Each structure stands twice: as structure tokens, then as C-alpha cells.
Amino acid sequence: APLAAAADQAATPAMQAVLDYVGGQKTTGFLVVRDRRTVVERNWPAPAGDAQFRNFAYETTPDGALLEDVASQQKSFVSVLAAVAADRGLLDVARPVSAYVGAGWSKAAPDQEAKRRVIDVLTMSSGLTEGFGYAAPPGAVFLYNTPVYAITKRILAAAAKLPLETITHDWLTAPAGMSETSWRKRPAAFADVGNPTGLVTSPRDTARLGQIALDGGKAAGGARIVSEAGMKAMFARSATNPAYGRFWWLNGSAFTIKPLARRVEGPLIPAAPADLVAALGALDRKLYVVPSKKLVVVRMGAATPDKAFDQQLWLRLTKAIA
């Protein structure tokens, strides 16, 4: 099992420095798994007085971790489901979105809408605004767009002819042993952002997703979740942003375009290994996967006070993980 044995009772000085840093950043859950063994696992109480965090926090697991809405990390879970649908011959990412959900799903002109393919949505290059209006030709620019992303859930349900909850359970969470993961309707406070359902999960289940990515599409017990070709396609650099694949962030690129940000020269996280891939969400939800280190790292909690958290964490982690 990828979380076989907790081995964090005696953290090394370098790993303790990681824990000291993470623990001071409004973190609720931190988990490091290397070569399927838990190196360190820590859970902290919810930060007091953080009103925003309360919209993302749910009950506590028997292991003492908070179940949390992982925000845009859900996109990476959905990316896996899209890959499974393609493996099963239910989804062709080169087809127009309208082939699955019908015409009129956007506010673009009919001829422009008809050109938007599933792959354009998966790579955040649909060329639509958050209001689904025309902004650019499909595949021309990277526009991080959560409302348009959410159409992927409808695409998958239509392609499979099954509810999203059913395919998530049958294709991913059940075979992967993710018993603490489910879709839930979001509170009214932020359900109007164009993505009304949140994926609620635990650090351990998030790590299981990371292990699937690390193991080329296989679950801990060896069951095939996604084909190797499907996994490679998920992590192929998109033409509009080399730091982004199909709803996954990719390190090691020459430049990076982050959400709501302009192009920045250099990789996503300079201090991290170049082969790192990541599922990232608001409030600094982090899932990092590093194949060269056989490493999975998960961070849950409220938004970090340190805006350079990714870089500062990896400056410390690289010392702790030889």
C-alpha cells in the first residue's frame, strides 16, 4: 500500500525544519510519501478565525485529518476521469465540446462555439472568457478558466451516460481505495463561481491520486486505472503554456503562465525537481509528484501567509529528501 507505515516519529533535523516551516503556514495536513512509505504525516487543527477556510472544511477522519474541499485540485482528479473515458472509447478529446453537451453551451457565435474541442478545455486554451464569451481562437492562448473547466464534468457524464458521482466512484475512488473522497454541493457563499460542486477529500486520499500518477496509472494494489498512454497525454506540455498539461501543472518549463498572471520566465517552482507535476488549488492545496524521487507530497489548510510557499517549501524539502 502506498501509505504503508508512518515513519515520522523521529523526523530528521532537515525534515523537522520542513515541519516547522509548514506548521507555521496555517497548514492542517501535511504528508510525504516516498517509495510507497510514509516519511512524515502531520495534522493540525483548523486555523482559528479564518472565515474563508470554513467554507472548505468538513468533518474529521478517524486518523485525525480534516476532510477539505480541495478547490482547483479537483481539476486533476477530473483529468484522470477524462483519461479513463478516453481509454474506454467514450471520449475523443479532438471532438467538439458540443458533440457531447449539445449546441448553445457557450455565448460564442455558433460557428465559433463549434470549433471548441474537448482538448481545448482540458488545456485551458478554449479561448472563452469566464462568462463563456469569445476571447480568442481555440488553442491560441492560455486563459485559466474555472467556469469553462466545469463543463468537463458535463462532458464526462454525457459521454459515459452516467452521473459524475458514479463514474468517479467506479473508475477512480473505489479501485484506488479512496474511501474519503466525494463530490459535495458547495456552500452558497461561493457556489456561484461557475463550479458549484467541490471535491472533498483527505490528505491520504490525495496522496493515493499522486501515487497513481507516480505509478503510471496503476492503483496501489496493481489494478490499472489509466493506460500509460493516457497518463503521458495528461502530462504533455500544452502549446499555450508549457507549465500546464491537461489540468495538471508541470515544472521544468522555460516559462510559466499562472492563473490570472502574465508570463514569467523560468519554471513553476525553481527549487523543485524539474520532473515535478502538481495538482494545485486555492488556499494553497498542494499535491506534488516527483517521479525521479518516487515522491508524493500533500499539503492542506488555509491560504499560506508566505506567498512564496512553493519555493520556500522545496528549498527545505530538497535538503530533507536526498
mmCIF file with all atom_site columns, N, CA, C and O in Angstrom, residues 124 130 141-145 240-244 249 255-268:
data_model
loop_
_atom_site.group_PDB
_atom_site.id
_atom_site.type_symbol
_atom_site.label_atom_id
_atom_site.label_alt_id
_atom_site.label_comp_id
_atom_site.label_asym_id
_atom_site.label_entity_id
_atom_site.label_seq_id
_atom_site.pdbx_PDB_ins_code
_atom_site.Cartn_x
_atom_site.Cartn_y
_atom_site.Cartn_z
_atom_site.occupancy
_atom_site.B_iso_or_equiv
_atom_site.pdbx_formal_charge
_atom_site.auth_seq_id
_atom_site.auth_comp_id
_atom_site.auth_asym_id
_atom_site.auth_atom_id
_atom_site.pdbx_PDB_model_num
ATOM 1   N N  . MET A 1 124 ? -6.949  24.509 -20.859 1.00 0.00 ? 124 MET A N  1
ATOM 2   C CA . MET A 1 124 ? -7.246  25.919 -20.564 1.00 0.00 ? 124 MET A CA 1
ATOM 3   C C  . MET A 1 124 ? -6.957  26.822 -21.765 1.00 0.00 ? 124 MET A C  1
ATOM 4   O O  . MET A 1 124 ? -6.524  27.957 -21.617 1.00 0.00 ? 124 MET A O  1
ATOM 5   N N  . GLU A 1 130 ? -14.539 33.860 -18.754 1.00 0.00 ? 130 GLU A N  1
ATOM 6   C CA . GLU A 1 130 ? -15.220 33.165 -17.666 1.00 0.00 ? 130 GLU A CA 1
ATOM 7   C C  . GLU A 1 130 ? -16.735 33.244 -17.819 1.00 0.00 ? 130 GLU A C  1
ATOM 8   O O  . GLU A 1 130 ? -17.464 32.420 -17.262 1.00 0.00 ? 130 GLU A O  1
ATOM 9   N N  . VAL A 1 141 ? -4.407  30.825 -26.955 1.00 0.00 ? 141 VAL A N  1
ATOM 10  C CA . VAL A 1 141 ? -3.862  31.445 -25.746 1.00 0.00 ? 141 VAL A CA 1
ATOM 11  C C  . VAL A 1 141 ? -4.266  30.632 -24.520 1.00 0.00 ? 141 VAL A C  1
ATOM 12  O O  . VAL A 1 141 ? -5.288  29.927 -24.522 1.00 0.00 ? 141 VAL A O  1
ATOM 13  N N  . PHE A 1 142 ? -3.475  30.761 -23.459 1.00 0.00 ? 142 PHE A N  1
ATOM 14  C CA . PHE A 1 142 ? -3.779  30.129 -22.177 1.00 0.00 ? 142 PHE A CA 1
ATOM 15  C C  . PHE A 1 142 ? -4.597  31.097 -21.340 1.00 0.00 ? 142 PHE A C  1
ATOM 16  O O  . PHE A 1 142 ? -4.133  32.182 -21.009 1.00 0.00 ? 142 PHE A O  1
ATOM 17  N N  . LEU A 1 143 ? -5.827  30.713 -21.021 1.00 0.00 ? 143 LEU A N  1
ATOM 18  C CA . LEU A 1 143 ? -6.693  31.516 -20.168 1.00 0.00 ? 143 LEU A CA 1
ATOM 19  C C  . LEU A 1 143 ? -7.243  30.602 -19.080 1.00 0.00 ? 143 LEU A C  1
ATOM 20  O O  . LEU A 1 143 ? -8.147  29.802 -19.337 1.00 0.00 ? 143 LEU A O  1
ATOM 21  N N  . TYR A 1 144 ? -6.658  30.690 -17.890 1.00 0.00 ? 144 TYR A N  1
ATOM 22  C CA . TYR A 1 144 ? -7.109  29.830 -16.785 1.00 0.00 ? 144 TYR A CA 1
ATOM 23  C C  . TYR A 1 144 ? -8.546  30.178 -16.449 1.00 0.00 ? 144 TYR A C  1
ATOM 24  O O  . TYR A 1 144 ? -8.858  31.318 -16.110 1.00 0.00 ? 144 TYR A O  1
ATOM 25  N N  . ASN A 1 145 ? -9.445  29.183 -16.538 1.00 0.00 ? 145 ASN A N  1
ATOM 26  C CA . ASN A 1 145 ? -10.864 29.478 -16.574 1.00 0.00 ? 145 ASN A CA 1
ATOM 27  C C  . ASN A 1 145 ? -11.649 28.377 -15.869 1.00 0.00 ? 145 ASN A C  1
ATOM 28  O O  . ASN A 1 145 ? -11.931 27.328 -16.453 1.00 0.00 ? 145 ASN A O  1
ATOM 29  N N  . THR A 1 240 ? 0.058   26.283 -25.442 1.00 0.00 ? 240 THR A N  1
ATOM 30  C CA . THR A 1 240 ? -0.138  27.664 -24.992 1.00 0.00 ? 240 THR A CA 1
ATOM 31  C C  . THR A 1 240 ? 0.543   27.966 -23.657 1.00 0.00 ? 240 THR A C  1
ATOM 32  O O  . THR A 1 240 ? 0.714   29.131 -23.304 1.00 0.00 ? 240 THR A O  1
ATOM 33  N N  . ASN A 1 241 ? 0.909   26.934 -22.909 1.00 0.00 ? 241 ASN A N  1
ATOM 34  C CA . ASN A 1 241 ? 1.565   27.118 -21.613 1.00 0.00 ? 241 ASN A CA 1
ATOM 35  C C  . ASN A 1 241 ? 2.349   25.850 -21.275 1.00 0.00 ? 241 ASN A C  1
ATOM 36  O O  . ASN A 1 241 ? 1.758   24.850 -20.858 1.00 0.00 ? 241 ASN A O  1
ATOM 37  N N  . PRO A 1 242 ? 3.672   25.859 -21.429 1.00 0.00 ? 242 PRO A N  1
ATOM 38  C CA . PRO A 1 242 ? 4.456   24.645 -21.185 1.00 0.00 ? 242 PRO A CA 1
ATOM 39  C C  . PRO A 1 242 ? 4.474   24.202 -19.724 1.00 0.00 ? 242 PRO A C  1
ATOM 40  O O  . PRO A 1 242 ? 4.938   23.100 -19.432 1.00 0.00 ? 242 PRO A O  1
ATOM 41  N N  . ALA A 1 243 ? 3.960   25.044 -18.834 1.00 0.00 ? 243 ALA A N  1
ATOM 42  C CA . ALA A 1 243 ? 3.865   24.668 -17.427 1.00 0.00 ? 243 ALA A CA 1
ATOM 43  C C  . ALA A 1 243 ? 2.517   24.019 -17.105 1.00 0.00 ? 243 ALA A C  1
ATOM 44  O O  . ALA A 1 243 ? 2.193   23.798 -15.935 1.00 0.00 ? 243 ALA A O  1
ATOM 45  N N  . TYR A 1 244 ? 1.750   23.691 -18.149 1.00 0.00 ? 244 TYR A N  1
ATOM 46  C CA . TYR A 1 244 ? 0.427   23.114 -17.940 1.00 0.00 ? 244 TYR A CA 1
ATOM 47  C C  . TYR A 1 244 ? 0.180   21.985 -18.916 1.00 0.00 ? 244 TYR A C  1
ATOM 48  O O  . TYR A 1 244 ? 0.538   22.078 -20.099 1.00 0.00 ? 244 TYR A O  1
ATOM 49  N N  . TRP A 1 249 ? -0.366  20.897 -13.391 1.00 0.00 ? 249 TRP A N  1
ATOM 50  C CA . TRP A 1 249 ? 0.755   21.822 -13.515 1.00 0.00 ? 249 TRP A CA 1
ATOM 51  C C  . TRP A 1 249 ? 2.054   21.045 -13.648 1.00 0.00 ? 249 TRP A C  1
ATOM 52  O O  . TRP A 1 249 ? 2.216   19.981 -13.028 1.00 0.00 ? 249 TRP A O  1
ATOM 53  N N  . PHE A 1 255 ? 9.170   28.790 -19.427 1.00 0.00 ? 255 PHE A N  1
ATOM 54  C CA . PHE A 1 255 ? 8.374   29.876 -18.858 1.00 0.00 ? 255 PHE A CA 1
ATOM 55  C C  . PHE A 1 255 ? 7.080   29.310 -18.308 1.00 0.00 ? 255 PHE A C  1
ATOM 56  O O  . PHE A 1 255 ? 6.702   28.176 -18.598 1.00 0.00 ? 255 PHE A O  1
ATOM 57  N N  . THR A 1 256 ? 6.400   30.131 -17.512 1.00 0.00 ? 256 THR A N  1
ATOM 58  C CA . THR A 1 256 ? 5.185   29.699 -16.816 1.00 0.00 ? 256 THR A CA 1
ATOM 59  C C  . THR A 1 256 ? 4.133   30.797 -16.918 1.00 0.00 ? 256 THR A C  1
ATOM 60  O O  . THR A 1 256 ? 4.442   31.976 -16.755 1.00 0.00 ? 256 THR A O  1
ATOM 61  N N  . ILE A 1 257 ? 2.889   30.387 -17.170 1.00 0.00 ? 257 ILE A N  1
ATOM 62  C CA . ILE A 1 257 ? 1.767   31.311 -17.079 1.00 0.00 ? 257 ILE A CA 1
ATOM 63  C C  . ILE A 1 257 ? 0.857   30.779 -15.976 1.00 0.00 ? 257 ILE A C  1
ATOM 64  O O  . ILE A 1 257 ? 0.235   29.730 -16.135 1.00 0.00 ? 257 ILE A O  1
ATOM 65  N N  . LYS A 1 258 ? 0.788   31.502 -14.869 1.00 0.00 ? 258 LYS A N  1
ATOM 66  C CA . LYS A 1 258 ? -0.028  31.073 -13.742 1.00 0.00 ? 258 LYS A CA 1
ATOM 67  C C  . LYS A 1 258 ? -1.439  31.646 -13.874 1.00 0.00 ? 258 LYS A C  1
ATOM 68  O O  . LYS A 1 258 ? -1.683  32.531 -14.698 1.00 0.00 ? 258 LYS A O  1
ATOM 69  N N  . PRO A 1 259 ? -2.386  31.159 -13.064 1.00 0.00 ? 259 PRO A N  1
ATOM 70  C CA . PRO A 1 259 ? -3.740  31.718 -13.128 1.00 0.00 ? 259 PRO A CA 1
ATOM 71  C C  . PRO A 1 259 ? -3.736  33.222 -12.898 1.00 0.00 ? 259 PRO A C  1
ATOM 72  O O  . PRO A 1 259 ? -3.085  33.723 -11.978 1.00 0.00 ? 259 PRO A O  1
ATOM 73  N N  . LEU A 1 260 ? -4.454  33.929 -13.724 1.00 0.00 ? 260 LEU A N  1
ATOM 74  C CA . LEU A 1 260 ? -4.621  35.382 -13.598 1.00 0.00 ? 260 LEU A CA 1
ATOM 75  C C  . LEU A 1 260 ? -3.294  36.131 -13.588 1.00 0.00 ? 260 LEU A C  1
ATOM 76  O O  . LEU A 1 260 ? -3.182  37.225 -13.036 1.00 0.00 ? 260 LEU A O  1
ATOM 77  N N  . ALA A 1 261 ? -2.270  35.543 -14.184 1.00 0.00 ? 261 ALA A N  1
ATOM 78  C CA . ALA A 1 261 ? -0.947  36.171 -14.176 1.00 0.00 ? 261 ALA A CA 1
ATOM 79  C C  . ALA A 1 261 ? -0.355  36.185 -15.575 1.00 0.00 ? 261 ALA A C  1
ATOM 80  O O  . ALA A 1 261 ? -0.735  35.406 -16.448 1.00 0.00 ? 261 ALA A O  1
ATOM 81  N N  . ARG A 1 262 ? 0.585   37.072 -15.762 1.00 0.00 ? 262 ARG A N  1
ATOM 82  C CA . ARG A 1 262 ? 1.274   37.128 -17.035 1.00 0.00 ? 262 ARG A CA 1
ATOM 83  C C  . ARG A 1 262 ? 2.387   36.086 -17.082 1.00 0.00 ? 262 ARG A C  1
ATOM 84  O O  . ARG A 1 262 ? 2.751   35.490 -16.086 1.00 0.00 ? 262 ARG A O  1
ATOM 85  N N  . ARG A 1 263 ? 2.938   35.941 -18.259 1.00 0.00 ? 263 ARG A N  1
ATOM 86  C CA . ARG A 1 263 ? 4.049   35.017 -18.453 1.00 0.00 ? 263 ARG A CA 1
ATOM 87  C C  . ARG A 1 263 ? 5.246   35.412 -17.587 1.00 0.00 ? 263 ARG A C  1
ATOM 88  O O  . ARG A 1 263 ? 5.622   36.577 -17.490 1.00 0.00 ? 263 ARG A O  1
ATOM 89  N N  . VAL A 1 264 ? 5.827   34.405 -16.926 1.00 0.00 ? 264 VAL A N  1
ATOM 90  C CA . VAL A 1 264 ? 7.023   34.590 -16.115 1.00 0.00 ? 264 VAL A CA 1
ATOM 91  C C  . VAL A 1 264 ? 8.102   33.658 -16.647 1.00 0.00 ? 264 VAL A C  1
ATOM 92  O O  . VAL A 1 264 ? 7.841   32.467 -16.866 1.00 0.00 ? 264 VAL A O  1
ATOM 93  N N  . GLU A 1 265 ? 9.269   34.185 -16.879 1.00 0.00 ? 265 GLU A N  1
ATOM 94  C CA . GLU A 1 265 ? 10.359  33.336 -17.365 1.00 0.00 ? 265 GLU A CA 1
ATOM 95  C C  . GLU A 1 265 ? 10.780  32.359 -16.275 1.00 0.00 ? 265 GLU A C  1
ATOM 96  O O  . GLU A 1 265 ? 10.854  32.708 -15.103 1.00 0.00 ? 265 GLU A O  1
ATOM 97  N N  . GLY A 1 266 ? 11.063  31.136 -16.667 1.00 0.00 ? 266 GLY A N  1
ATOM 98  C CA . GLY A 1 266 ? 11.515  30.131 -15.723 1.00 0.00 ? 266 GLY A CA 1
ATOM 99  C C  . GLY A 1 266 ? 10.416  29.154 -15.340 1.00 0.00 ? 266 GLY A C  1
ATOM 100 O O  . GLY A 1 266 ? 9.241   29.321 -15.700 1.00 0.00 ? 266 GLY A O  1
ATOM 101 N N  . PRO A 1 267 ? 10.771  28.117 -14.587 1.00 0.00 ? 267 PRO A N  1
ATOM 102 C CA . PRO A 1 267 ? 9.830   27.053 -14.252 1.00 0.00 ? 267 PRO A CA 1
ATOM 103 C C  . PRO A 1 267 ? 8.835   27.444 -13.167 1.00 0.00 ? 267 PRO A C  1
ATOM 104 O O  . PRO A 1 267 ? 8.981   28.482 -12.507 1.00 0.00 ? 267 PRO A O  1
ATOM 105 N N  . LEU A 1 268 ? 7.864   26.603 -12.964 1.00 0.00 ? 268 LEU A N  1
ATOM 106 C CA . LEU A 1 268 ? 6.818   26.802 -11.964 1.00 0.00 ? 268 LEU A CA 1
ATOM 107 C C  . LEU A 1 268 ? 7.411   26.954 -10.562 1.00 0.00 ? 268 LEU A C  1
ATOM 108 O O  . LEU A 1 268 ? 7.069   27.885 -9.823  1.00 0.00 ? 268 LEU A O  1
#
